[in-house]
Each structure stands twice: as structure tokens, then as C-alpha cells.
Coordinates of N, CA and C in Angstrom, one line a residue:
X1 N 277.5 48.7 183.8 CA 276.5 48.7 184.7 C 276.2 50.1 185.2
X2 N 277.6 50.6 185.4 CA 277.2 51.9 185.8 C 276.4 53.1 184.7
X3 N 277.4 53.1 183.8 CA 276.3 54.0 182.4 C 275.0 53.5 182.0
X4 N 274.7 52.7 182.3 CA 273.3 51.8 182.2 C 272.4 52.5 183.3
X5 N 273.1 52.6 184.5 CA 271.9 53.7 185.4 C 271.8 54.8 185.2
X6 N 273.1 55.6 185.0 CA 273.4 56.7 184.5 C 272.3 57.3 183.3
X7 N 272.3 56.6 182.6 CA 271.1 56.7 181.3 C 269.7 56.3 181.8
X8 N 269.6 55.5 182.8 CA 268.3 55.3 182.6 C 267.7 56.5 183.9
X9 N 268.5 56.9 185.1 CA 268.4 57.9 186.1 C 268.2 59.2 184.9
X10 N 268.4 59.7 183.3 CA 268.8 60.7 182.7 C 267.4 60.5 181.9
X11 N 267.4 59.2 181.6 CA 265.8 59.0 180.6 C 264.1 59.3 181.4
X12 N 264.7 59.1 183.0 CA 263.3 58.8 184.0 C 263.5 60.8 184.5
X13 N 264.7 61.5 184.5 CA 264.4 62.6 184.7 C 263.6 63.8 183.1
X14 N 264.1 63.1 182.1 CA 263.3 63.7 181.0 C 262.2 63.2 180.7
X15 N 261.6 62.4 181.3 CA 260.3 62.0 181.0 C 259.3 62.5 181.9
X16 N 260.1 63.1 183.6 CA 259.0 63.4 184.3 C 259.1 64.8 183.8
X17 N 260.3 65.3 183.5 CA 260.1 66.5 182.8 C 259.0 67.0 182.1
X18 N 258.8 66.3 180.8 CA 257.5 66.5 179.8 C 256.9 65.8 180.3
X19 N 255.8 65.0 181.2 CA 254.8 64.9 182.3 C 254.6 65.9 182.3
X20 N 255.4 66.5 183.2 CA 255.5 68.0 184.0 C 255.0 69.3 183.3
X21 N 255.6 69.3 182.1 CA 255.6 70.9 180.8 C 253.7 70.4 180.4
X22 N 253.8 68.8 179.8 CA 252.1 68.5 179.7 C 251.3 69.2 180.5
X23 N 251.7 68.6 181.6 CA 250.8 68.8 182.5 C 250.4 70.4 183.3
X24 N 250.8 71.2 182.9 CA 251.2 72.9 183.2 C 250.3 73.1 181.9
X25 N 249.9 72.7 180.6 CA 249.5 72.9 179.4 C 248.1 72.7 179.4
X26 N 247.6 71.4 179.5 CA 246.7 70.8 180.3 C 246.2 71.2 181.2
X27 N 246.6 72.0 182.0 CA 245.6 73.0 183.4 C 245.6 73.9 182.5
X28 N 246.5 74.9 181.9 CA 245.7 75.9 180.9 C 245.1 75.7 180.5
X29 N 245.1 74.8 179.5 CA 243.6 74.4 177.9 C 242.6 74.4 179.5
X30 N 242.6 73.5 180.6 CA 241.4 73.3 181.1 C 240.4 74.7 181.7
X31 N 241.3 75.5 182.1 CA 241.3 77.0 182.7 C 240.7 77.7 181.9
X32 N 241.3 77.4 180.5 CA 240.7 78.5 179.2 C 239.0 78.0 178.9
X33 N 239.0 76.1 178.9 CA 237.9 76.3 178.6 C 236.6 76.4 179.5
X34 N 237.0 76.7 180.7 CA 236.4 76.6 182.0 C 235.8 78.1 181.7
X35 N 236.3 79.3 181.0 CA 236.5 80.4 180.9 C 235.4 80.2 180.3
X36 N 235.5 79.9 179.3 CA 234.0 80.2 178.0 C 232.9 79.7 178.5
X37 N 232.4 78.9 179.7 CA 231.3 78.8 180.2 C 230.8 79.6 180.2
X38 N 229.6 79.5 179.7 CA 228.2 80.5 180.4 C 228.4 80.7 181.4
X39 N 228.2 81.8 182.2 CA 229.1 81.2 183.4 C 228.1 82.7 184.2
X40 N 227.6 82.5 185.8 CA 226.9 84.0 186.6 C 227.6 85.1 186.1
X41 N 227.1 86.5 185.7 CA 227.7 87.3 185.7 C 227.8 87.9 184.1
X42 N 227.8 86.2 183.5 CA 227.6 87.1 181.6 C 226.3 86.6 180.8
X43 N 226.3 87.5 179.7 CA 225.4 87.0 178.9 C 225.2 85.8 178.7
X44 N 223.7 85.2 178.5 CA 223.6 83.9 178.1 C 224.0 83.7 176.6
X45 N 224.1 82.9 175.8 CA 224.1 82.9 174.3 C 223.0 82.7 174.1
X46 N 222.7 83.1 173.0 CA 221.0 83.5 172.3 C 220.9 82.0 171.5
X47 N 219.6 81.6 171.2 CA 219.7 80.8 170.0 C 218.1 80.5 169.4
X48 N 217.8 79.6 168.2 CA 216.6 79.3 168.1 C 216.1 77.6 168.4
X49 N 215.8 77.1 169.3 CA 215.3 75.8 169.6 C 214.1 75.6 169.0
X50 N 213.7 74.1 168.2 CA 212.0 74.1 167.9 C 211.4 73.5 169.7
X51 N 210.2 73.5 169.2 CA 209.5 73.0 170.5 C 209.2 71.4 170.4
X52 N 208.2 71.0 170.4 CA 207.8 69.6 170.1 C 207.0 69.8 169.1
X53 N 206.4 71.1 168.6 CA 205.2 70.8 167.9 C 206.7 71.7 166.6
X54 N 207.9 71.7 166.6 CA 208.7 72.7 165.8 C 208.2 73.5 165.8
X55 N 207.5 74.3 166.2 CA 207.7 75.9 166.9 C 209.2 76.4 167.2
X56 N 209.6 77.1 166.5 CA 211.1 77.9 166.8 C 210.9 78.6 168.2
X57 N 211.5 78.2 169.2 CA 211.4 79.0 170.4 C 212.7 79.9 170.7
X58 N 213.1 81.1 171.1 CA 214.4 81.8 171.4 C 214.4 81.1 173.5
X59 N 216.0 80.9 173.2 CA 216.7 80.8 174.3 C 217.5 82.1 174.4
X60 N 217.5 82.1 175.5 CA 218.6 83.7 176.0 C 217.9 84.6 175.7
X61 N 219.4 86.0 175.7 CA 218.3 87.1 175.2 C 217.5 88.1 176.2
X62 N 217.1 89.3 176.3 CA 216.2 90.0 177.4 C 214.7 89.7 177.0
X63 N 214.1 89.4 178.2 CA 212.8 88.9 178.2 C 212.2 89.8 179.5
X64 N 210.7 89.5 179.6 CA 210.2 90.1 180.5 C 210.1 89.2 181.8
X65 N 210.9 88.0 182.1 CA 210.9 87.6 182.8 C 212.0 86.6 183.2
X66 N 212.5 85.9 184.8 CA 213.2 85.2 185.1 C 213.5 84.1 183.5
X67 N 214.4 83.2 183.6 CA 214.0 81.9 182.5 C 214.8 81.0 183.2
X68 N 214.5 80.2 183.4 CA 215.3 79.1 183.9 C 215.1 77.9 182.3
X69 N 216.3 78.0 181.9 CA 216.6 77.0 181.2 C 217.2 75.7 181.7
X70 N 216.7 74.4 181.5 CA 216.7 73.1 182.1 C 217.4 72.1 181.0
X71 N 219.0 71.7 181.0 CA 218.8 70.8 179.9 C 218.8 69.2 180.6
X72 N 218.4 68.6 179.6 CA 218.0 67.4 180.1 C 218.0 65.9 179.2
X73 N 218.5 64.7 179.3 CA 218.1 63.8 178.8 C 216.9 62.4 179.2
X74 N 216.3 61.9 178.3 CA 215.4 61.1 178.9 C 216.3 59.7 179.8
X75 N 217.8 59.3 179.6 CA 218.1 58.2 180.1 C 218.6 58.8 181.2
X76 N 218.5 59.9 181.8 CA 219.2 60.7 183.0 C 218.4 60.4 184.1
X77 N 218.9 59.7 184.8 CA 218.9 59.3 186.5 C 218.2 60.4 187.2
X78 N 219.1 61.1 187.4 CA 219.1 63.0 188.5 C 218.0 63.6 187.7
X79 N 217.7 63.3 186.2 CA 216.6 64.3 185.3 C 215.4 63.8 186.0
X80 N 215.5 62.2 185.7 CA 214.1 61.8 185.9 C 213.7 62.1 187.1
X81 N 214.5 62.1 188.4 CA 214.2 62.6 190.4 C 214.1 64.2 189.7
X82 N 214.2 65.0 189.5 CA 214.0 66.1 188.9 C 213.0 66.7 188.3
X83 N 212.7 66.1 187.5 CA 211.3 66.3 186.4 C 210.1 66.4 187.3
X84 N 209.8 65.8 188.6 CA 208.5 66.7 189.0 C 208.8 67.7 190.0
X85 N 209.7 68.3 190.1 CA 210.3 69.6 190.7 C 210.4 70.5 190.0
X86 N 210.9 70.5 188.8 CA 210.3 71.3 187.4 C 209.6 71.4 186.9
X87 N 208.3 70.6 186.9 CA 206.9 70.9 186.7 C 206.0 71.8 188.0
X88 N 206.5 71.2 189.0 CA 206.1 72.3 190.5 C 206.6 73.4 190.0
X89 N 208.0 73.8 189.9 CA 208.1 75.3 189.7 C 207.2 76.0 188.4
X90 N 207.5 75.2 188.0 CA 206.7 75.8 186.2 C 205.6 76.5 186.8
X91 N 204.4 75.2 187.6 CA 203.2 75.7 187.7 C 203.2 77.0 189.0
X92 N 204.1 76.8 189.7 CA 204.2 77.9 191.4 C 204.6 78.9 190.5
X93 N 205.7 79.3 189.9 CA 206.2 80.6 189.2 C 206.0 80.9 187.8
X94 N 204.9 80.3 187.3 CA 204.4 80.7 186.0 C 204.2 82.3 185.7
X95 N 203.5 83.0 186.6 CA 203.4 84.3 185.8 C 204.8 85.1 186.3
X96 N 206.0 84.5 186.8 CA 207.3 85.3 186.9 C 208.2 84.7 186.6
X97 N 207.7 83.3 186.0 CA 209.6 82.6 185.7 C 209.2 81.7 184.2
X98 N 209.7 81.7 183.2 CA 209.4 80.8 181.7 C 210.2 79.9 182.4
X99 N 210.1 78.5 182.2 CA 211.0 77.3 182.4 C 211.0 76.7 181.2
X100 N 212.3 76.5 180.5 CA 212.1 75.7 179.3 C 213.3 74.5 179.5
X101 N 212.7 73.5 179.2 CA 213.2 72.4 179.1 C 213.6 71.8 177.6
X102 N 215.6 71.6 178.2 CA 215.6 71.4 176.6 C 216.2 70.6 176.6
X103 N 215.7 69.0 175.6 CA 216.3 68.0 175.6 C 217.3 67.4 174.6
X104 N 218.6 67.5 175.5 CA 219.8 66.6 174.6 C 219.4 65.9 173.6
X105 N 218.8 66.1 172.2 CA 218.1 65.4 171.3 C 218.8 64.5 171.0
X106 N 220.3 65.3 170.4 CA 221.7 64.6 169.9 C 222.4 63.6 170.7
X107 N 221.7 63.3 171.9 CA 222.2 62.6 172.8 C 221.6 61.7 173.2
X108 N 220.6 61.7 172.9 CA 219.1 61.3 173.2 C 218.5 60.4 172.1
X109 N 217.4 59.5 172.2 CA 216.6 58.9 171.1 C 215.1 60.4 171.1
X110 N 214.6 61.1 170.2 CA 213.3 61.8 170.2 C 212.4 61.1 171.0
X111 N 212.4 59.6 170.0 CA 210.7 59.5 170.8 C 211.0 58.7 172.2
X112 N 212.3 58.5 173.2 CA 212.0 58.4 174.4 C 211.9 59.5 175.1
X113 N 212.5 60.8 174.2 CA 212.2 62.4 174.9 C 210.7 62.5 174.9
X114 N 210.1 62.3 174.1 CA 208.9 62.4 174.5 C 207.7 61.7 175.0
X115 N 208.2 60.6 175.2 CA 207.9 59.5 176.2 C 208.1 59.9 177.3
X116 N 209.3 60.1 177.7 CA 209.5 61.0 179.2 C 208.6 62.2 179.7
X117 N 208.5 63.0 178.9 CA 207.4 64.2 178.7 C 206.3 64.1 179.0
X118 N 205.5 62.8 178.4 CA 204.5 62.4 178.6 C 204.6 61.7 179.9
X119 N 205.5 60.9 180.2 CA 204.9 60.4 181.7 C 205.5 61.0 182.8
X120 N 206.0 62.0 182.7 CA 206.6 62.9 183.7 C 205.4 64.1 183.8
X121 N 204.4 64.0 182.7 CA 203.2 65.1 182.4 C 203.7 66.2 182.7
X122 N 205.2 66.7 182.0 CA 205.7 68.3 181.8 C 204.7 69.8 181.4
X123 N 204.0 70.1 181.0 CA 203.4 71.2 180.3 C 204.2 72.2 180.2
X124 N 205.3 72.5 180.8 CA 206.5 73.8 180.4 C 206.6 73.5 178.5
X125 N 207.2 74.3 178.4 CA 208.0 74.4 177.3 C 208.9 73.2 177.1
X126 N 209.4 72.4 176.1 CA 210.1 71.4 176.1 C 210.6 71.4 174.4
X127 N 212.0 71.9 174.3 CA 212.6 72.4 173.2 C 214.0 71.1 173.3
X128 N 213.5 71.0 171.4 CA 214.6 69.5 171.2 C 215.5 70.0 170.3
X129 N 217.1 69.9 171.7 CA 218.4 70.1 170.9 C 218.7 68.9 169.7
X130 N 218.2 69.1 168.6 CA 218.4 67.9 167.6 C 219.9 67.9 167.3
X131 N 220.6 69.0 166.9 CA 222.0 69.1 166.1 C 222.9 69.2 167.1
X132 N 222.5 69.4 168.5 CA 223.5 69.7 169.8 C 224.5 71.2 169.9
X133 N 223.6 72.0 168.8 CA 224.2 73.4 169.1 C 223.6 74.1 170.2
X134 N 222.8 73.4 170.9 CA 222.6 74.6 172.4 C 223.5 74.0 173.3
X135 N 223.5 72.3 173.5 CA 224.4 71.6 174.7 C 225.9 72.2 174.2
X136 N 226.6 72.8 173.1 CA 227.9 73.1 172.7 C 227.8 74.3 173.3
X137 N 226.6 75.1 172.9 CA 227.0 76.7 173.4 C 226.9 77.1 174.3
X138 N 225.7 75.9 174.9 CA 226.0 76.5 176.6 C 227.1 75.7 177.5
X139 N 227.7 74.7 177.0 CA 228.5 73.9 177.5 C 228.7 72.8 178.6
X140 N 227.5 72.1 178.1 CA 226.9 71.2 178.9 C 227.7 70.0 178.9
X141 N 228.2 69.6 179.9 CA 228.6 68.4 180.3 C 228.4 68.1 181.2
X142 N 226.9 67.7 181.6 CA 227.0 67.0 182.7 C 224.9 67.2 182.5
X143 N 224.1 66.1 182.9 CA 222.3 66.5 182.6 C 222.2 65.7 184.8
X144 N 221.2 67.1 184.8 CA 221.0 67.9 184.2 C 221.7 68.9 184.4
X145 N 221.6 70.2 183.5 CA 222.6 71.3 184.0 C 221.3 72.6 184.1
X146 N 221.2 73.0 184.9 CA 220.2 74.3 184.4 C 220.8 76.3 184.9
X147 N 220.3 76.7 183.8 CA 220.9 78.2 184.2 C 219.6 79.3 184.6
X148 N 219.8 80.1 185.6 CA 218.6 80.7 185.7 C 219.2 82.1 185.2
X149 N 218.7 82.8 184.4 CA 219.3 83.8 183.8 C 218.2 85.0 183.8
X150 N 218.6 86.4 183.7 CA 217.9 87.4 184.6 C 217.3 88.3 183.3
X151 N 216.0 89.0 183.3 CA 215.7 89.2 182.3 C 216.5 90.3 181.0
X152 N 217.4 90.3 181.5 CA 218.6 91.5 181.5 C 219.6 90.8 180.2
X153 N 218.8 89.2 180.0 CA 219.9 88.1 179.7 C 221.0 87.4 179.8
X154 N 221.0 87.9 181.5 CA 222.7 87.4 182.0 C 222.1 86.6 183.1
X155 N 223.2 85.3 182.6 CA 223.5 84.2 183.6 C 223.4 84.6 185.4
X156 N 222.6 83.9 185.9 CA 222.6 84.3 187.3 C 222.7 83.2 188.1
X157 N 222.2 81.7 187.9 CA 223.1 80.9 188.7 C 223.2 79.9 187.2
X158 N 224.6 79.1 187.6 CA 224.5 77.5 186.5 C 224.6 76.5 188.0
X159 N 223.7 75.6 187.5 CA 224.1 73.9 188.6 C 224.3 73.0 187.4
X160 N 224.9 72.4 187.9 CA 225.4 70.8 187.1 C 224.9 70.1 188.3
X161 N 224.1 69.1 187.7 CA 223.1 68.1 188.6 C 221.9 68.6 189.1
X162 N 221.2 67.5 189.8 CA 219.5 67.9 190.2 C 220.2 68.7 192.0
X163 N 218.9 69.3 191.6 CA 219.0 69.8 193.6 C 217.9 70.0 193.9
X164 N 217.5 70.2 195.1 CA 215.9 70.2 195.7 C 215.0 71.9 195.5
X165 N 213.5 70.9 195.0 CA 212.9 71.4 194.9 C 213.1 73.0 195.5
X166 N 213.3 72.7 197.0 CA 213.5 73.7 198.2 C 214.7 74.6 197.8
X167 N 215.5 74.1 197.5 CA 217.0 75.1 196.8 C 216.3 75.6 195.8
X168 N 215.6 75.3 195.0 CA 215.3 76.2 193.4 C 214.4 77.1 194.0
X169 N 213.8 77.1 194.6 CA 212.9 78.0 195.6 C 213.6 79.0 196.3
X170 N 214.3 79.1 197.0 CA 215.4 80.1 197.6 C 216.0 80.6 196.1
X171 N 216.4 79.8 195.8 CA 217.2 80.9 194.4 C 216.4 81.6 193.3
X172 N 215.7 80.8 193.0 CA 214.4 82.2 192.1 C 213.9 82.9 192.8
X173 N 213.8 82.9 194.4 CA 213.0 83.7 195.0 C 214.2 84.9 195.2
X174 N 215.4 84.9 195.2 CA 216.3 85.3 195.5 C 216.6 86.5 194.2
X175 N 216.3 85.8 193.2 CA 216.9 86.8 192.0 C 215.2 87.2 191.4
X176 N 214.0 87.1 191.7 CA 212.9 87.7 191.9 C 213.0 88.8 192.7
X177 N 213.3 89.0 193.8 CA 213.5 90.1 194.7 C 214.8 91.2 193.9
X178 N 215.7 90.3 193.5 CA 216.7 91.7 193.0 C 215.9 92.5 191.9
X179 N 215.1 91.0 190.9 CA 214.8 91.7 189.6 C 213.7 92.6 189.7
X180 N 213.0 92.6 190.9 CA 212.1 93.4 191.8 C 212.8 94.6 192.2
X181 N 213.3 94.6 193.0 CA 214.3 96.2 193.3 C 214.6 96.8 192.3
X182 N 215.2 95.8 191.6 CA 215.8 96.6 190.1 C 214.8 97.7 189.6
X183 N 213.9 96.9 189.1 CA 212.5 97.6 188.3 C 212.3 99.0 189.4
X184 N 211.9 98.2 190.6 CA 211.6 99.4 191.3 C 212.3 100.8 191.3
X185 N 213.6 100.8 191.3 CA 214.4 102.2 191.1 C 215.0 102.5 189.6
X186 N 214.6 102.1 188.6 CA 214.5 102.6 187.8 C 213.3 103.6 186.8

């Protein structure tokens, strides 16, 4: 009876052991890949998306203006409360901000992406991740995710999830004024 607890008190301390070593392993891998986010502060990753009509569009990159890239799926809850707050900004900051919307193709059915498009009456840009190499590179887990990135080509905010019209408003108006100064003294 007694070596019977003895062993089993010796089996329950080496098992929380390796829990333990896992679990120290598992916050790293998570840390590391937390790292490779696109993330404020670096370059966006460049790529080529088609449009609806396959038009090759470039994501990232220096441009002459703000870009707010939008990813998005058509069965997304928070996208669809979203989608006419993205069409507001499109139309309010058109000659200072490109908004392209780009939908989880690979995640997605096409023709409800553009069923959505249609009754959401988008007119921005609307670029279809068919193979899911933009949701990989920019590292999207979660719709919507959107990054507003500065014409410099670096990441300046990332959200995961919808937020109000009113917040996207303070924040482009926010990195409009820097990308305004900027110009200015140089």
C-alpha cells in the first residue's frame, strides 16, 4: 500500500513536471509567433491581390497615401455591422485614404463575396484572397482585422474586430495630421 502511493505521489509529480516544461514551450512558440505580426511600427508585407474584375491590385508598399486595408468575410457578423462604416470612410476620405477591402476568398464562398458587395453597395476597391496568401502574411485570425498603414509603408494601427465608425475617424484623422507634418518639414 505504501509503495503504491509512493509511485503514484512520483508519477503525479512527473507529469506536472512536463505540463510544466510544455507549457514554458507553448508561451514561447506563442510569443514568437505573436512577433511576426504585422504589427504598428513595421513594414506592411507587399503583395499582388486581383480585384473583382482580376485586376492585379498591390497591397503594402509606399504609396501616396494613408491605405487602410480591411480583411473581411461575407459570413462575418462584426463585417457585415461594419461594411457601411467602410463605405462612409471610403467616400469622406477618398482623396487621402485608399480603403481596400479584401475578402477571405479561401475562407469564403466567391459568389457570396460578392453578393455581399453588392448589397452592402461597397464601391472601394474589393480584392479576392483566393489562395489565402494575404490572410497568412498578414496574419489574420480573426475578420474583421484591418491595418491602417502610412504611406511610408509601415503598419500604423492593426484592430482585430469591427469598431465605430467614430474610432476610425479619430485614428485616420490622427495619422493624417502626422503624415501632414511629416511632408511639411521635409
Amino acid at each position: 500500500m505504501k509503495r503504491s502511493m509512493v509511485l503514484i505521489v512520483i508519477v503525479l509529480i512527473l507529469a506536472g513536471a512536463a505540463v510544466y516544461q510544455n507549457k514554458g514551450k507553448q508561451s514561447e512558440a506563442l510569443a514568437a509567433s505573436e512577433d511576426m505580426l504585422p504589427k504598428p511600427g513595421y513594414t506592411a508585407p507587399t503583395l499582388q491581390l486581383p480585384d473583382l474584375n482580376d485586376k492585379e491590385t498591390a497591397v503594402g508598399g509606399k504609396r501616396e497615401k494613408l491605405l487602410l486595408v480591411n480583411f473581411w468575410a461575407s459570413w462575418c457578423g462584426p463585417c457585415e455591422i461594419e461594411a457601411p462604416d467602410m463605405q462612409a470612410l471610403a467616400e469622406e476620405y477618398g482623396d487621402k485614404l485608399e480603403l481596400y477591402g479584401i475578402n477571405a476568398t479561401s475562407m469564403d464562398r466567391e459568389r457570396q463575396a460578392r453578393e455581399f458587395v453588392v448589397q452592402q453597395k461597397l464601391t472601394f476597391p474589393i480584392l479576392m484572397d483566393r489562395d489565402g496568401k494575404g490572410t497568412d502574411l498578414y496574419k489574420v485570425n480573426q475578420f474583421p482585422t484591418s491595418l491602417l498603414i502610412d504611406s511610408k509603408g509601415i503598419v500604423r494601427e492593426r484592430i482585430g474586430g469591427a469598431i465605430s465608425k467614430g474610432q476610425w475617424k479619430a485614428i485616420i484623422d490622427k495619422w493624417l495630421a502626422v503624415e501632414e507634418e511629416q511632408s511639411s518639414s521635409t
